[in-house]
XYZ file of C-alpha atoms in Angstrom:
636
model
C -9.316 -103.987 33.800
C -10.564 -104.324 30.248
C -8.862 -103.840 26.933
C -9.662 -103.418 23.282
C -7.429 -103.830 20.250
C -7.857 -101.947 17.003
C -6.198 -104.138 14.371
C -5.702 -101.651 11.616
C -3.264 -102.442 8.823
C 0.220 -101.977 10.321
C 2.198 -99.165 8.797
C 5.317 -101.258 9.248
C 4.183 -103.439 6.157
C 14.055 -61.086 10.130
C 12.615 -58.012 11.636
C 14.914 -55.075 12.601
C 14.728 -53.941 16.272
C 13.158 -50.618 17.121
C 15.482 -47.734 17.962
C 15.929 -47.499 21.707
C 13.893 -44.303 21.925
C 10.959 -46.098 20.269
C 10.931 -48.980 22.722
C 7.925 -48.802 25.098
C 8.859 -47.985 28.657
C 8.641 -51.032 30.865
C 7.527 -48.796 33.726
C 4.380 -47.974 31.742
C 3.366 -51.616 31.394
C 1.068 -53.587 33.639
C 3.043 -56.558 34.985
C -0.072 -58.691 34.552
C -0.337 -58.020 30.833
C 1.624 -60.914 29.299
C 1.071 -59.803 25.746
C 2.286 -56.265 26.335
C 5.283 -57.481 28.293
C 6.138 -59.849 25.490
C 6.005 -57.138 22.849
C 8.110 -54.766 24.917
C 10.650 -57.387 25.877
C 11.208 -58.632 22.361
C 12.483 -55.155 21.461
C 14.717 -54.955 24.540
C 18.473 -55.086 24.210
C 18.846 -58.591 22.837
C 22.240 -57.780 21.416
C 24.001 -57.658 24.766
C 27.733 -57.710 25.148
C 28.892 -61.291 25.395
C 32.410 -60.197 26.164
C 33.913 -61.968 23.177
C 35.693 -60.373 20.263
C 36.198 -62.360 17.116
C 39.675 -61.513 15.893
C 40.687 -62.824 12.531
C 44.367 -62.366 13.232
C 44.856 -60.872 9.806
C 44.174 -64.201 8.140
C 41.464 -64.439 5.520
C 39.211 -67.450 6.008
C 37.521 -68.506 2.795
C 33.749 -68.806 2.771
C 33.386 -67.831 6.423
C 31.580 -64.859 7.888
C 33.644 -61.964 9.121
C 34.327 -62.023 12.873
C 31.910 -60.029 14.980
C 33.131 -56.761 16.444
C 33.903 -56.684 20.159
C 30.775 -56.147 22.242
C 30.504 -54.430 25.587
C 28.108 -55.875 28.118
C 25.050 -53.799 28.896
C 23.125 -54.949 31.950
C 19.427 -55.061 31.136
C 16.869 -55.650 33.856
C 14.175 -58.007 32.582
C 10.564 -56.883 33.008
C 9.084 -57.652 36.399
C 6.827 -60.667 36.295
C 4.033 -61.170 38.803
C 3.202 -64.829 39.365
C -0.534 -65.406 39.325
C -0.635 -68.889 40.768
C -0.092 -70.796 43.952
C 3.493 -71.110 45.088
C 5.312 -74.013 43.422
C 5.469 -77.075 45.660
C 8.782 -77.443 47.440
C 10.851 -80.500 46.624
C 14.220 -81.664 47.877
C 16.770 -83.174 45.508
C 19.687 -84.828 47.329
C 23.188 -85.162 45.869
C 23.927 -88.890 46.070
C 26.739 -88.979 43.487
C 29.435 -90.352 45.794
C 27.031 -92.353 47.948
C 25.628 -94.074 44.848
C 29.099 -95.111 43.702
C 29.529 -92.676 40.799
C 33.222 -91.728 40.572
C 33.386 -90.706 36.912
C 35.275 -87.525 35.983
C 34.888 -86.015 32.524
C 38.142 -85.312 30.662
C 38.076 -82.581 28.027
C 41.835 -82.327 27.480
C 42.046 -78.570 28.058
C 45.612 -77.246 28.120
C 44.932 -73.504 27.940
C 44.831 -73.212 24.157
C 41.024 -72.935 24.274
C 40.157 -75.447 21.568
C 36.402 -75.250 20.919
C 35.586 -78.981 21.469
C 36.835 -78.685 25.051
C 33.837 -76.548 25.958
C 30.910 -78.661 24.735
C 30.999 -82.296 26.027
C 29.707 -84.612 27.241
C 26.470 -86.557 27.269
C 24.842 -89.077 29.586
C 22.342 -91.884 29.047
C 20.014 -93.848 31.273
C 19.548 -97.304 29.764
C 18.765 -100.837 30.881
C 21.854 -102.385 29.309
C 21.519 -105.711 31.149
C 17.719 -106.085 30.717
C 17.090 -106.558 34.438
C 14.382 -103.896 34.639
C 16.273 -101.070 36.337
C 18.014 -98.059 34.848
C 21.783 -98.125 34.431
C 24.031 -95.145 33.639
C 26.461 -94.386 30.828
C 28.696 -91.316 30.883
C 30.412 -90.222 27.656
C 34.019 -89.108 27.992
C 36.343 -87.126 25.774
C 40.148 -87.388 25.751
C 43.483 -85.678 26.126
C 44.895 -84.006 23.060
C 47.723 -85.932 21.370
C 50.966 -85.493 23.268
C 49.281 -83.911 26.315
C 48.213 -86.891 28.417
C 49.656 -86.646 31.949
C 52.491 -89.059 32.532
C 51.359 -92.367 33.972
C 47.670 -91.573 33.439
C 45.428 -94.210 31.916
C 43.592 -93.247 28.753
C 40.100 -91.975 29.625
C 37.083 -94.004 28.523
C 33.340 -93.674 28.857
C 31.934 -95.126 32.076
C 29.149 -97.726 32.394
C 27.472 -98.188 35.777
C 25.134 -101.044 36.674
C 22.193 -100.222 38.971
C 21.439 -102.682 41.792
C 17.767 -101.523 41.637
C 18.083 -99.390 44.776
C 19.895 -96.477 43.148
C 23.391 -97.687 43.957
C 25.751 -98.268 41.055
C 28.766 -100.421 40.253
C 31.315 -99.391 37.649
C 31.304 -102.235 35.108
C 33.182 -100.487 32.294
C 36.247 -102.733 32.335
C 35.650 -105.656 30.029
C 32.259 -104.351 28.884
C 33.480 -103.537 25.387
C 32.860 -99.847 25.982
C 36.302 -99.279 27.478
C 37.713 -97.486 24.438
C 39.464 -94.137 24.392
C 38.423 -91.438 21.907
C 37.094 -87.871 21.961
C 33.437 -88.692 22.632
C 30.555 -86.219 22.712
C 27.067 -87.738 23.019
C 25.103 -90.973 23.010
C 22.078 -92.572 21.388
C 20.630 -95.825 22.710
C 18.297 -98.212 20.925
C 17.822 -101.848 19.990
C 18.672 -101.388 16.324
C 18.664 -105.142 15.529
C 15.524 -105.979 17.562
C 17.224 -108.749 19.552
C 16.046 -107.544 22.956
C 19.322 -105.907 24.030
C 19.805 -102.147 23.892
C 22.715 -100.999 21.710
C 24.797 -97.825 22.006
C 25.964 -95.272 19.445
C 28.533 -92.686 20.545
C 29.196 -89.501 18.597
C 32.695 -88.095 18.588
C 35.201 -85.621 17.293
C 36.410 -87.794 14.454
C 35.210 -91.354 13.946
C 31.887 -92.284 15.587
C 31.269 -95.669 17.223
C 28.441 -98.207 17.256
C 28.414 -100.867 19.969
C 26.194 -103.916 19.605
C 24.937 -105.367 22.888
C 25.476 -109.113 22.819
C 24.027 -109.753 26.259
C 25.627 -107.466 28.875
C 28.784 -107.186 26.761
C 29.281 -104.860 23.807
C 30.959 -105.468 20.480
C 32.288 -102.529 18.474
C 30.716 -102.960 15.006
C 31.134 -99.475 13.525
C 32.919 -100.256 10.288
C 30.802 -103.235 9.365
C 27.610 -101.327 10.133
C 28.700 -98.365 8.001
C 28.144 -95.582 10.556
C 31.665 -94.342 11.294
C 31.125 -91.062 9.478
C 33.881 -88.796 8.231
C 37.058 -89.145 10.291
C 37.507 -85.353 10.126
C 33.937 -84.489 11.160
C 32.685 -83.383 14.585
C 29.502 -85.246 15.482
C 27.358 -84.179 18.433
C 23.758 -85.300 19.027
C 22.310 -88.564 17.727
C 19.016 -90.434 17.821
C 17.600 -93.817 16.876
C 14.128 -93.563 15.314
C 12.105 -95.403 12.686
C 12.139 -92.960 9.795
C 10.342 -95.229 7.311
C 7.966 -97.221 9.552
C 9.499 -100.538 8.531
C 9.891 -101.824 12.078
C 13.586 -101.208 12.679
C 15.467 -98.199 13.985
C 17.312 -95.838 11.680
C 19.969 -93.432 12.923
C 20.318 -89.644 12.680
C 23.632 -88.042 13.662
C 24.048 -84.285 13.952
C 27.345 -82.646 13.015
C 28.534 -79.343 14.437
C 31.140 -77.424 12.423
C 34.137 -78.133 10.248
C 36.880 -77.972 12.833
C 40.591 -78.526 13.192
C 43.199 -77.134 15.528
C 44.563 -75.033 12.679
C 41.137 -73.544 11.873
C 40.517 -72.807 15.555
C 43.822 -70.947 15.886
C 43.117 -69.115 12.641
C 39.715 -67.923 13.842
C 41.373 -66.844 17.100
C 38.509 -65.721 19.303
C 39.595 -63.701 22.310
C 37.977 -62.646 25.568
C 38.450 -58.913 25.992
C 41.293 -58.281 28.409
C 41.909 -61.996 29.006
C 43.162 -63.729 25.885
C 42.039 -66.687 23.745
C 38.472 -67.812 24.255
C 35.919 -70.418 23.293
C 34.080 -68.386 20.694
C 30.737 -68.897 18.962
C 30.732 -70.961 15.755
C 29.947 -68.129 13.328
C 33.366 -68.255 11.691
C 33.411 -71.997 11.236
C 31.723 -73.647 8.270
C 28.702 -75.784 8.968
C 28.430 -79.484 8.280
C 25.668 -81.744 6.969
C 24.200 -84.314 9.377
C 24.050 -88.035 8.631
C 20.894 -90.054 8.139
C 21.494 -93.792 8.102
C 18.751 -96.179 6.976
C 18.720 -99.520 8.754
C 18.974 -102.333 6.200
C 17.684 -104.913 8.692
C 20.814 -107.068 8.452
C 23.059 -105.217 10.892
C 24.185 -102.638 8.340
C 23.127 -99.077 7.561
C 23.056 -97.014 4.368
C 23.916 -93.311 4.322
C 20.882 -91.650 2.686
C 21.521 -88.080 3.882
C 21.505 -86.461 0.456
C 18.692 -88.448 -1.149
C 16.558 -88.008 1.973
C 16.783 -84.212 1.707
C 18.875 -83.528 4.800
C 21.905 -81.942 3.116
C 20.757 -78.327 3.527
C 23.085 -75.787 1.917
C 23.298 -72.015 1.831
C 21.916 -71.070 -1.582
C 24.253 -68.102 -1.837
C 27.509 -69.854 -0.900
C 26.767 -73.543 -1.407
C 28.205 -74.446 2.010
C 26.334 -76.577 4.573
C 24.004 -74.609 6.833
C 23.702 -76.916 9.840
C 25.698 -76.442 13.033
C 23.798 -79.023 14.995
C 23.848 -79.598 18.745
C 20.384 -80.998 19.471
C 17.757 -83.249 17.914
C 14.407 -84.748 18.915
C 12.276 -87.064 16.761
C 8.566 -86.318 17.098
C 5.456 -86.728 14.962
C 4.771 -83.012 14.790
C 2.036 -83.149 12.141
C 0.251 -86.196 13.581
C 0.386 -88.296 10.412
C 1.952 -91.339 12.072
C 5.442 -90.740 10.654
C 8.336 -89.456 12.738
C 9.674 -86.004 11.896
C 12.890 -84.425 13.220
C 13.451 -81.084 14.935
C 17.104 -80.027 14.871
C 18.640 -77.269 17.013
C 21.446 -75.400 15.253
C 23.893 -73.086 16.997
C 23.740 -69.473 15.667
C 22.026 -70.510 12.415
C 18.384 -71.344 11.745
C 16.862 -74.450 13.272
C 15.603 -77.241 11.006
C 12.279 -79.022 10.905
C 12.570 -82.114 8.723
C 9.031 -83.158 7.829
C 8.639 -86.801 6.912
C 7.281 -87.256 3.378
C 6.376 -90.909 4.058
C 8.529 -92.095 1.152
C 12.013 -92.157 2.673
C 12.588 -88.438 2.142
C 12.149 -85.315 4.259
C 11.376 -81.670 3.485
C 13.073 -79.002 5.571
C 10.348 -76.550 6.726
C 11.867 -74.689 9.672
C 11.120 -71.250 8.271
C 7.636 -72.170 7.042
C 6.593 -73.508 10.449
C 8.092 -70.712 12.570
C 10.706 -72.950 14.212
C 13.779 -71.565 12.459
C 14.211 -68.291 14.352
C 13.258 -66.647 17.627
C 10.486 -64.090 18.076
C 12.712 -61.382 16.598
C 13.545 -63.329 13.458
C 17.055 -64.097 14.713
C 18.979 -67.340 14.969
C 19.995 -68.276 18.509
C 22.758 -70.267 20.154
C 20.450 -73.293 20.225
C 21.598 -76.400 22.066
C 19.437 -78.914 23.967
C 15.718 -79.367 23.317
C 12.573 -81.263 24.228
C 9.052 -81.549 22.806
C 5.792 -82.468 24.543
C 2.071 -81.814 25.015
C 2.943 -79.803 28.108
C -0.542 -78.276 28.594
C -2.326 -81.661 28.604
C -4.239 -80.698 25.469
C -3.586 -80.767 21.740
C -0.964 -78.006 21.910
C 2.639 -79.035 21.324
C 5.497 -77.148 22.952
C 9.065 -77.187 21.637
C 11.640 -76.001 24.217
C 15.190 -75.027 23.180
C 18.011 -73.957 25.485
C 20.027 -70.989 24.204
C 23.174 -68.986 24.906
C 23.578 -66.424 27.705
C 21.424 -63.307 27.228
C 19.068 -65.312 25.008
C 15.850 -66.595 26.527
C 14.961 -70.252 26.401
C 12.712 -70.649 23.370
C 9.220 -72.110 23.727
C 7.580 -72.645 20.343
C 3.878 -73.477 20.762
C 1.680 -74.958 18.038
C -1.063 -72.672 16.771
C -4.316 -74.607 16.446
C -4.581 -77.165 13.681
C -1.983 -75.437 11.534
C 1.582 -76.718 11.333
C 2.721 -73.372 12.635
C 4.498 -72.373 15.842
C 5.024 -69.131 17.748
C 7.612 -68.425 20.434
C 5.610 -67.911 23.652
C 8.480 -68.123 26.134
C 7.682 -64.775 27.735
C 3.941 -65.217 28.085
C 4.401 -68.758 29.418
C 6.711 -67.604 32.222
C 10.132 -68.967 31.239
C 11.473 -66.151 29.046
C 12.593 -63.568 31.576
C 13.966 -65.970 34.250
C 15.990 -67.932 31.688
C 17.536 -64.980 29.911
C 20.813 -64.584 31.760
C 21.568 -68.308 31.898
C 23.535 -70.274 29.317
C 21.412 -73.395 28.918
C 22.664 -76.670 27.465
C 20.518 -79.610 28.572
C 16.809 -79.248 29.279
C 13.906 -81.629 29.550
C 10.289 -81.909 30.671
C 9.360 -84.252 33.523
C 6.756 -84.353 36.287
C 8.898 -83.810 39.376
C 5.960 -83.647 41.819
C 3.734 -86.291 40.133
C 0.786 -83.899 39.880
C 0.047 -84.861 36.268
C 1.698 -81.861 34.585
C 5.112 -81.693 32.910
C 7.626 -79.369 34.538
C 10.831 -77.989 32.993
C 14.401 -78.469 34.228
C 17.398 -76.684 32.685
C 21.126 -77.465 33.029
C 23.147 -74.249 32.878
C 26.818 -73.355 32.713
C 29.060 -70.965 30.782
C 31.927 -71.701 28.392
C 34.524 -69.397 29.965
C 36.003 -69.803 33.426
C 36.924 -66.083 33.507
C 33.618 -64.764 32.138
C 32.708 -62.936 35.364
C 35.771 -60.699 34.999
C 34.426 -59.097 31.834
C 30.708 -59.792 32.301
C 29.588 -59.229 35.889
C 26.156 -60.697 35.124
C 27.687 -64.045 34.112
C 29.346 -66.885 35.986
C 31.113 -70.023 34.802
C 29.177 -72.143 37.278
C 25.418 -71.578 37.127
C 22.596 -73.228 39.082
C 20.075 -75.402 37.251
C 16.575 -73.954 36.938
C 13.324 -75.732 37.765
C 10.013 -74.431 36.440
C 6.748 -75.751 37.875
C 3.825 -76.291 35.526
C 0.890 -74.402 37.086
C -1.701 -75.912 34.763
C -2.951 -72.469 33.774
C -3.742 -71.577 30.181
C -1.580 -68.441 30.432
C 1.736 -68.127 32.244
C 1.902 -71.878 32.476
C 5.270 -72.012 34.270
C 6.375 -70.577 37.592
C 9.990 -70.453 38.733
C 10.717 -72.732 41.673
C 12.700 -70.958 44.388
C 16.206 -72.527 44.380
C 16.272 -72.282 48.169
C 13.516 -74.927 48.290
C 15.100 -77.536 45.996
C 17.991 -78.846 48.076
C 21.121 -79.736 46.135
C 19.418 -78.983 42.812
C 20.451 -75.358 43.336
C 24.167 -76.250 43.306
C 25.993 -74.084 40.709
C 27.547 -76.345 38.076
C 29.156 -76.163 34.650
C 26.153 -77.989 33.258
C 26.071 -79.780 29.919
C 24.137 -83.046 29.470
C 21.140 -83.918 31.618
C 18.778 -86.843 31.958
C 16.199 -88.465 34.224
C 15.049 -91.896 35.399
C 13.480 -93.573 38.397
C 16.695 -95.093 39.736
C 15.326 -96.477 43.001
C 11.867 -97.788 42.090
C 9.853 -95.327 44.174
C 7.909 -93.915 41.222
C 9.365 -90.421 41.105
C 12.032 -89.221 38.692
C 15.630 -88.645 39.698
C 18.039 -86.551 37.629
C 21.656 -86.415 36.550
C 23.754 -83.560 35.178
C 27.143 -83.783 33.505
C 29.807 -81.125 33.838
C 32.536 -80.357 31.364
C 35.907 -81.423 32.793
C 34.329 -82.335 36.140
C 32.323 -84.924 38.033
C 28.621 -85.389 37.241
C 25.847 -84.655 39.720
C 23.335 -87.430 40.492
C 20.321 -86.149 42.417
C 17.694 -88.267 44.144
C 14.157 -86.879 44.094
C 12.939 -86.905 47.694
C 9.511 -85.369 47.062
C 6.970 -86.148 49.795
C 3.706 -84.977 48.248
C 1.942 -88.322 48.456
C 0.916 -88.162 44.788
C 0.227 -91.403 42.943
C 1.892 -92.577 39.737
C 1.893 -95.176 36.971
C 4.923 -96.357 35.025
C 4.807 -98.149 31.691
C 7.530 -99.999 29.774
C 6.501 -100.873 26.210
C 7.931 -103.632 24.030
C 7.168 -103.652 20.309
C 6.577 -106.855 18.396
C 5.362 -105.601 14.995
C 7.099 -102.238 15.322
C 10.626 -101.569 16.625
C 11.244 -103.434 19.872
C 11.894 -100.262 21.885
C 8.474 -98.954 20.748
C 10.060 -95.593 19.938
C 7.383 -93.375 18.415
C 4.488 -94.957 20.328
C 1.859 -92.496 21.577
C 0.467 -93.170 25.075
C -2.541 -91.317 26.508
C -3.555 -91.582 30.158
C -7.020 -90.314 31.074
C -7.745 -89.422 34.679
C -11.068 -87.661 35.089
C -11.204 -84.806 32.585
C -7.414 -84.722 32.114
C -5.586 -86.488 29.299
C -1.804 -86.750 29.513
C -0.003 -87.536 26.251
C 3.501 -88.931 25.914
C 5.608 -90.207 23.031
C 8.093 -92.997 23.725
C 11.487 -91.525 22.871
C 14.704 -91.481 24.920
C 16.389 -88.699 22.904
C 16.066 -85.256 24.436
C 18.096 -82.691 26.341
C 21.703 -82.168 25.141
C 23.829 -85.085 23.867
C 21.826 -87.300 26.229
C 19.174 -90.008 26.564
C 16.475 -90.431 29.203
C 14.949 -93.728 30.341
C 12.549 -95.532 27.979
C 9.742 -96.248 30.506
C 7.060 -93.549 30.748
C 5.960 -92.109 34.095
C 2.526 -90.570 34.572
C 1.941 -88.508 37.702
C -1.628 -89.023 38.901
C -1.929 -86.542 41.785
C -4.336 -88.204 44.255
C -6.067 -90.498 41.718
C -6.054 -94.172 42.657
C -6.129 -95.414 39.069
C -5.913 -94.438 35.415
C -9.430 -94.420 33.986
C -8.327 -95.171 30.458
C -4.917 -95.882 28.924
C -4.652 -95.727 25.133
C -1.573 -96.884 23.247
C -1.084 -96.148 19.545
C 1.860 -98.203 18.304
C 4.023 -97.219 15.303
C 2.707 -100.357 13.578
C -0.752 -98.782 13.504
C -2.181 -101.093 16.168
C -4.178 -99.404 18.910
C -4.914 -100.756 22.385
C -7.121 -99.409 25.163
C -7.154 -100.453 28.813
C -9.363 -99.196 31.625
C -9.081 -98.863 35.393
C -5.372 -99.530 35.866
C -4.445 -99.232 39.570
C -1.882 -96.592 40.526
C 1.588 -96.977 42.060
C 2.466 -99.909 39.818
C 5.093 -100.303 37.087
C 3.607 -102.162 34.113
C 5.246 -104.078 31.271
C 3.237 -104.166 28.036
C 4.115 -106.171 24.939
C 2.423 -105.014 21.760
C -0.943 -106.727 21.368
C -0.965 -108.127 24.912
C -2.267 -106.965 28.289
C -0.124 -104.965 30.722
C 1.530 -106.934 33.500
C 2.562 -105.403 36.826
C 6.277 -105.887 37.356
C 6.896 -103.825 40.462
C 5.471 -101.475 43.052
């Protein structure tokens, strides 16, 4: 094994749809012609009945859009897709939730009034909170509404589970400092003070919370740190990232809509023939996100406005954002972290880093704001990666029922993206599902990133008025075929074991919980128990895992680019735990190597600007690498 170090100066110092009679007949199309299918399908009946009528109840709501008229469901058969690849490899995921010691139950406080926050939580995070090298679990909980807690019931709190390194967990919440009760939504994890212990930020309906890890115990430091936010706001996703390349982690917090019980009752969405419903957010005002700059002394400064993240509607002056998802990623390759923000029913944001502490919102200019029809979608969870093992970047966004999962693919050297969900094989199969969490991971360790989606509807009674929809929906696994066209093939649910279990899916995450090199997954359910699934793949493929520790950049090495070369293939990853919906994945990176016995060349480009290269790293080893040093094997 050899290495080289490049000691550069550290950077730390809308189109209208065709009339129905003008839509090409799907029967006339060749099922092998992806482009033709895509063009035909984009003009199909995207405006399907969602079974929800927005009823204003005779009350005028200032500065809000008028409620949508009731829609009647029309069942549309997606175009037939012929897979042109080998069958996806079969893999068995085993439900080990109870066996592993996970007894958490999410509380959303639902009493039948159908308050919108009840339908959207909660997140989950894999993190090594005790710095022992294995991945622990944190589940975010919500709460009962005031005056509605069952008699004699303890107040619900989030739940922290310690991993014994074999995939069995112990509930260590009591006395951890995380045993507080509030209406939580999502989590962000990161070592914001660079002391070697991972800290936790929890978004909430109302005041948010920051917990400093003081060595396996957490101290609530929200007020002193200056990140509580508005006590009347509704925060959702959050991420730690180094926005200004100064070596410490800043904090972005997405906010959903301006909400109160009174506003919700005033909007008064109803499900046709049923009664009150969890409606879409169109008739709620948006809310600006928060961007907090880390001052390096344990405090943060709110720089949202000066940084250019307070995006308003030019016609009304109200905030545009209705944010549910965020991923930091260096989309333009300039060494500075940008942000992609998924907004529900309004345009998505792309905040491009100007390298001076400010950002420019360029969602429309880059093609990321709307879907292929020029429409905003019910965007929720997202992930970004070089999924083709080349220079192309793919941005995946989960959307509402009867909206395909979006797959925005970079177009050459231009900072421009096009939605290629249909031609890449995920558009049609994902259309009927309501997708919250999604992420890319290599489930079979063949060296290509696959896609997993957590699905579940908002309404328990949805099947009564929409026969094509169900409250519980199975997750969806898409295998990466490695082909340049129709990259993804749907994995038959009958071959995936307990992964096919219908759930009311929300957050999702992955980690190697048992040290065997493959990635296990967890799903959260709203108002229910989570689902922890062990990956029992038996393909015999090799792997390499890498945990990075920054010394000149942020200690978590968030933003580091890692490239693994095996033969003619180059896999690229960016260190970043924030992805999916309200959730965080493990920090270590896993490379599937197929049958290769080693990585020919491993190249690490740190946020500090330092670059390291190592050759001939043996497979089936987990490595620890401190910035500027050589990797050390820390486990099989």
